[in-house]
Short mmCIF file of C-alpha atoms in Angstrom, two decimals:
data_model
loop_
_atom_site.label_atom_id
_atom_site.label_comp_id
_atom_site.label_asym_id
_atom_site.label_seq_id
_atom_site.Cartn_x
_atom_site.Cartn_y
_atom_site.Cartn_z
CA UNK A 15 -66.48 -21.47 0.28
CA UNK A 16 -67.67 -24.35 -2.20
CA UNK A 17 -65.78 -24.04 -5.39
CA UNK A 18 -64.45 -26.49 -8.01
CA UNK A 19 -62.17 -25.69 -10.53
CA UNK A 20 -62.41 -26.97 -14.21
CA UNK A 21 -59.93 -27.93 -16.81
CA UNK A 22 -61.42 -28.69 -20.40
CA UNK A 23 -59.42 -30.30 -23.21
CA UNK A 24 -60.04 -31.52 -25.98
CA UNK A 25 -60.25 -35.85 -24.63
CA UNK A 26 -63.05 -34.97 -22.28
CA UNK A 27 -63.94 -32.47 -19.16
CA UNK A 28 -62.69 -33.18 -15.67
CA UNK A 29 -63.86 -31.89 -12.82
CA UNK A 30 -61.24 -30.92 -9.58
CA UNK A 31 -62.49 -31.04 -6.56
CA UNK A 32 -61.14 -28.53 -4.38
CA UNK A 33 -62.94 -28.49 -0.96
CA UNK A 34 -66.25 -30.09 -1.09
CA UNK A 35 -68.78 -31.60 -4.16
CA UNK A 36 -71.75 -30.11 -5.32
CA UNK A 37 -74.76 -32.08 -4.99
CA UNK A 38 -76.52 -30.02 -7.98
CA UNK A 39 -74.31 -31.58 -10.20
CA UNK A 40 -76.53 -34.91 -9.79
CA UNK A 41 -79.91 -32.83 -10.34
CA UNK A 42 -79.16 -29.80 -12.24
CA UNK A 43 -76.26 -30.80 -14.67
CA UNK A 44 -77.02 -28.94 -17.72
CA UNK A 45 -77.41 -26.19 -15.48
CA UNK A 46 -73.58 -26.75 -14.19
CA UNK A 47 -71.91 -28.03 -17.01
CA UNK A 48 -72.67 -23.93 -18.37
CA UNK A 49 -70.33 -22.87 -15.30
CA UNK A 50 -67.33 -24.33 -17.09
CA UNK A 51 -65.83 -21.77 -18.67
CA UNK A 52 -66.30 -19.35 -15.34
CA UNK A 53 -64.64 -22.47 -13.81
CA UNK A 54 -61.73 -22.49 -16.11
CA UNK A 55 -60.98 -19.10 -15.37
CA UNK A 56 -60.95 -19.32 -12.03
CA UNK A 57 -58.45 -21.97 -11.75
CA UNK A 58 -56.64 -20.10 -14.41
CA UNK A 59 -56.64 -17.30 -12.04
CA UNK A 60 -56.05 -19.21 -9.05
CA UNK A 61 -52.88 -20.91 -10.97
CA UNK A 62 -51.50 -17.49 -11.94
CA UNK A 63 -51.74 -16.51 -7.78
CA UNK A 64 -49.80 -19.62 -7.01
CA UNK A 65 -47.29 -18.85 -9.44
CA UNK A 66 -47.08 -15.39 -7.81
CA UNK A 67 -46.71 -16.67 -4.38
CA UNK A 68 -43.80 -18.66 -5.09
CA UNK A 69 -42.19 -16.12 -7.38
CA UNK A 70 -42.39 -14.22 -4.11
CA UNK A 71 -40.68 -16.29 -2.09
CA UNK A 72 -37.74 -16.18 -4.22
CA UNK A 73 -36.91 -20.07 -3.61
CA UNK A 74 -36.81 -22.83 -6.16
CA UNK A 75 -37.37 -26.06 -5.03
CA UNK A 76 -35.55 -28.14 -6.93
CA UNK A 77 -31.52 -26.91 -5.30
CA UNK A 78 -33.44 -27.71 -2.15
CA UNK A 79 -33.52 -31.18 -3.41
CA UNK A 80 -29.59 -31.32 -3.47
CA UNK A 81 -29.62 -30.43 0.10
CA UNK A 82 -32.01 -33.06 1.00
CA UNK A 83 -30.08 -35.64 -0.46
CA UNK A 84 -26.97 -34.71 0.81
CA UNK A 85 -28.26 -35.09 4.10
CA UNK A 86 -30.12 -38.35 3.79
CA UNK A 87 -26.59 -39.47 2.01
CA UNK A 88 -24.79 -38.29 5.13
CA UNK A 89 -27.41 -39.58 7.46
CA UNK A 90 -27.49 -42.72 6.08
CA UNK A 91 -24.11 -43.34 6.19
CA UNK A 92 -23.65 -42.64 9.56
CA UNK A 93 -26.12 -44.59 11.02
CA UNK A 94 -25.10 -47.81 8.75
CA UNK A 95 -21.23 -47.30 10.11
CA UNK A 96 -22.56 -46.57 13.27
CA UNK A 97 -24.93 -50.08 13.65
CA UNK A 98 -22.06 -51.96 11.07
CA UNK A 99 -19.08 -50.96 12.58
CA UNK A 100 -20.08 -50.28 16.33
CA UNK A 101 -22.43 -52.17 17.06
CA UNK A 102 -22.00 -55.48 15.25
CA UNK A 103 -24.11 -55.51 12.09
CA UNK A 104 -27.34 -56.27 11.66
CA UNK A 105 -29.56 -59.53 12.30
CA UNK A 106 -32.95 -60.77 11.93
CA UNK A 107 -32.02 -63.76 14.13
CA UNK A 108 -28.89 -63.47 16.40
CA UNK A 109 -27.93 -64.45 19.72
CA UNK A 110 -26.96 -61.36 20.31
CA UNK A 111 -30.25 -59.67 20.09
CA UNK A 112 -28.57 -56.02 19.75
CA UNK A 113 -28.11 -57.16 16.27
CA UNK A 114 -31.70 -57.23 16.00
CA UNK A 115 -32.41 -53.85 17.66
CA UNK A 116 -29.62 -52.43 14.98
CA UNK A 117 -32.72 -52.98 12.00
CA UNK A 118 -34.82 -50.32 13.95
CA UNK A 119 -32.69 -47.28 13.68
CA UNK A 120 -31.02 -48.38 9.78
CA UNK A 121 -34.95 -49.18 8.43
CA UNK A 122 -37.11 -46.35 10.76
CA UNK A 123 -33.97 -43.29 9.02
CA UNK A 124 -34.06 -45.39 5.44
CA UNK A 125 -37.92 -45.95 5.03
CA UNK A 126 -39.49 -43.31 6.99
CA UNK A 127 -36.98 -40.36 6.73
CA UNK A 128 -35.38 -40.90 3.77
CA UNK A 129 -37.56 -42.96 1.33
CA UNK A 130 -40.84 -40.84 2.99
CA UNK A 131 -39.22 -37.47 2.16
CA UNK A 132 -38.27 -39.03 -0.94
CA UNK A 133 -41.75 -39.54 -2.01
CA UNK A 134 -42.87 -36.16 -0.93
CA UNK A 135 -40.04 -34.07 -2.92
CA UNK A 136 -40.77 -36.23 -6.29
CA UNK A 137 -44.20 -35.44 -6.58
CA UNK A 138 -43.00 -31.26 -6.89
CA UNK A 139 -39.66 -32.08 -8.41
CA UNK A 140 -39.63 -34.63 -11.24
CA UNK A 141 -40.75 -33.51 -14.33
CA UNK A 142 -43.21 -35.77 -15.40
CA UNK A 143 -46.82 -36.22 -16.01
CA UNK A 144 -48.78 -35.89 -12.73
CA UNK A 145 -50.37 -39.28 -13.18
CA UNK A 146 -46.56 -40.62 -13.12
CA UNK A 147 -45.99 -38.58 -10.34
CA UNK A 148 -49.15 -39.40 -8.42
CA UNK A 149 -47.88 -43.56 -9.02
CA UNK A 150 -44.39 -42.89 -7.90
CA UNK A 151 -45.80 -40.82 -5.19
CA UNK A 152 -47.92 -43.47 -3.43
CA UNK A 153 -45.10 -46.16 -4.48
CA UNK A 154 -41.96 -44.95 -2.60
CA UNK A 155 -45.06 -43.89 0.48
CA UNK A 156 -45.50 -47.59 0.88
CA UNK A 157 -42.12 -49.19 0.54
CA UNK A 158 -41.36 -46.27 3.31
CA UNK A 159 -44.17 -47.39 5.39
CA UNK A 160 -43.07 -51.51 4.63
CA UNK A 161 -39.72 -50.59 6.08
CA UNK A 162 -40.89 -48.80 9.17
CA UNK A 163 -42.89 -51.79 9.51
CA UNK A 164 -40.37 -53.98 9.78
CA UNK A 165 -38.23 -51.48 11.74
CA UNK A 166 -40.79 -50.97 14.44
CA UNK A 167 -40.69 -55.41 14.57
CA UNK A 168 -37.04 -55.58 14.63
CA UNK A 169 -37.53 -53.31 18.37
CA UNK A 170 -40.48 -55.75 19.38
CA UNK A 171 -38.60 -58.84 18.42
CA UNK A 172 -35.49 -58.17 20.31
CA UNK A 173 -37.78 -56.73 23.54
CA UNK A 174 -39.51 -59.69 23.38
CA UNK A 175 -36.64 -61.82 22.96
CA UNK A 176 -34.99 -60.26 25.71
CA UNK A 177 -37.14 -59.77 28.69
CA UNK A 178 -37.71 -55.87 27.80
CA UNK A 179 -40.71 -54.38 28.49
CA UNK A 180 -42.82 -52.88 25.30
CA UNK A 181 -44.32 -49.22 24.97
CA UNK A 182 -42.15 -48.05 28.25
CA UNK A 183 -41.40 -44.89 27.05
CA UNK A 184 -42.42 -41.70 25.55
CA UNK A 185 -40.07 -42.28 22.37
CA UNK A 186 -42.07 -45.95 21.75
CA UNK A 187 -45.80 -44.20 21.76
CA UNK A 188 -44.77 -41.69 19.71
CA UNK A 189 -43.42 -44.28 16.92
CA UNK A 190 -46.50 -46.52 17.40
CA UNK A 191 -48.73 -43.26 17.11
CA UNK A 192 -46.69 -41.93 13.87
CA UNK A 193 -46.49 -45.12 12.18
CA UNK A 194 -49.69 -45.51 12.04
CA UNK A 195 -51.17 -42.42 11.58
CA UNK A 196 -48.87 -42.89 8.61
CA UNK A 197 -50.20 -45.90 7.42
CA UNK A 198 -53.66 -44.79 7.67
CA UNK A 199 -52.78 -42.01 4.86
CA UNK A 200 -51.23 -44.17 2.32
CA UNK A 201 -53.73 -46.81 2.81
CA UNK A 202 -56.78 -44.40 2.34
CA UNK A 203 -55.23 -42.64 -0.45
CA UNK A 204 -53.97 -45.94 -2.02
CA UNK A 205 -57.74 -46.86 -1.20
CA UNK A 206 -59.11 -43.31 -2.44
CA UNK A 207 -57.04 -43.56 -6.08
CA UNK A 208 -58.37 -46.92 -6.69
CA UNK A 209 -62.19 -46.56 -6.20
CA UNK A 210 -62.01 -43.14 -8.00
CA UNK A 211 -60.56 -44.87 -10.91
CA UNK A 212 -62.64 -47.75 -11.15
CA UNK A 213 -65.78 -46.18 -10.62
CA UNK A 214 -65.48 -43.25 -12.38
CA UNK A 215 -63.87 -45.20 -15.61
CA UNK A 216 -66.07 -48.77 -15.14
CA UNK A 217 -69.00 -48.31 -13.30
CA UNK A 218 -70.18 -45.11 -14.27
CA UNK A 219 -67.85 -43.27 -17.25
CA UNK A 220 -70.33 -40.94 -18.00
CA UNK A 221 -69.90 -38.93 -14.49
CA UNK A 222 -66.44 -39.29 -14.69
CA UNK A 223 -65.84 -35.80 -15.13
CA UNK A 224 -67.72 -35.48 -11.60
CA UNK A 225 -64.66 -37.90 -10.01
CA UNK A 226 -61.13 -36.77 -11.45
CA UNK A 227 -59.52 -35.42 -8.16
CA UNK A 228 -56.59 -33.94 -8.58
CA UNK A 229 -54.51 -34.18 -4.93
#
């Protein structure tokens, strides 16, 4: 079901997209822009059912958080005494090339894991404006996906470096197929959040209450 939802204050009118776009906003907008205040009510509604929801659940998020960050403390320190201490340290160029291999594991938990889940609890638990949020959001997403970048070269590097095959296993296609499904969702949002702006608030400001997504 089509159905937008409609928050008017007292700057200007945006316009949420929700699951897909009108096209009679183009050719009938006089007739649309009277559905506002039926639109405002719905997401009223709609926000009052979500608020429900989770008041059913009976679980806050934000004590969650304290878990998760005890466990990407306790992970993280782990695997940095495990590749510091065990295994040598770490190297970008080494002749022992198991110094290189140590950057996967340290920068795939520390960018991916813990820097990724980072990004995803601060957009629910920080209480900030949600353009903030949106910006710190997509910010911590890339430096996670820069590190598991740079993780996923560390393995090629010391392969290559050492006569290892690449892509042998199971564990290697499923990195190559996560990291970059990963990449292709930061990039198209990053992509996404930056036309919307400028051509909503540039090109064409008087439609921008046609482009104000709200993810």
């Amino acid at each position: 079901k089509q159905h937008l939802k409609v928050t008017v204050n007292n700057q200007r009118r945006k316009t949420i997209l929700h699951s897909y776009f009108y096209p009679s906003f183009f050719f009938f907008p006089s007739f649309e822009l009277s559905r506002f205040k039926i639109l405002e009510e719905e997401e009223e509604e709609d926000e009052e059912e979500e608020e429900d929801s989770s008041m059913a659940i009976g679980v806050e998020a934000l004590p969650l958080t304290f878990v998760a960050h005890a466990l990407a403390v306790a992970g993280a320190v782990m695997v940095l005494v495990w590749n510091l201490y065990y295994r040598g340290g770490l190297a970008w160029e080494a002749t022992n090339k198991s110094l290189i291999f140590n950057l996967h594991p340290v920068l795939m938990l520390i960018g991916l894991i813990i820097i990724g889940g980072e990004a995803i609890m601060s957009y629910k638990s920080l209480p900030l404006k949600k353009e903030v949020k949106k910006v710190i959001h997509l910010g911590l997403h890339a430096i996670a996906i820069i590190l598991g970048s740079v993780g996923i070269a560390a393995a090629f590097k010391n392969h290559n470096e050492s006569n290892i095959a690449n892509l042998y296993s199971l564990h290697s296609w499923l990195g190559i197929s996560i990291i970059s499904l990963y990449g292709i969702q930061v990039s198209s949002h990053s992509f996404h959040s930056i036309f919307i702006f400028f051509y909503s608030d540039f090109l064409c400001p008087n439609l921008s209450i046609f482009h104000q997504h709200a993810c």
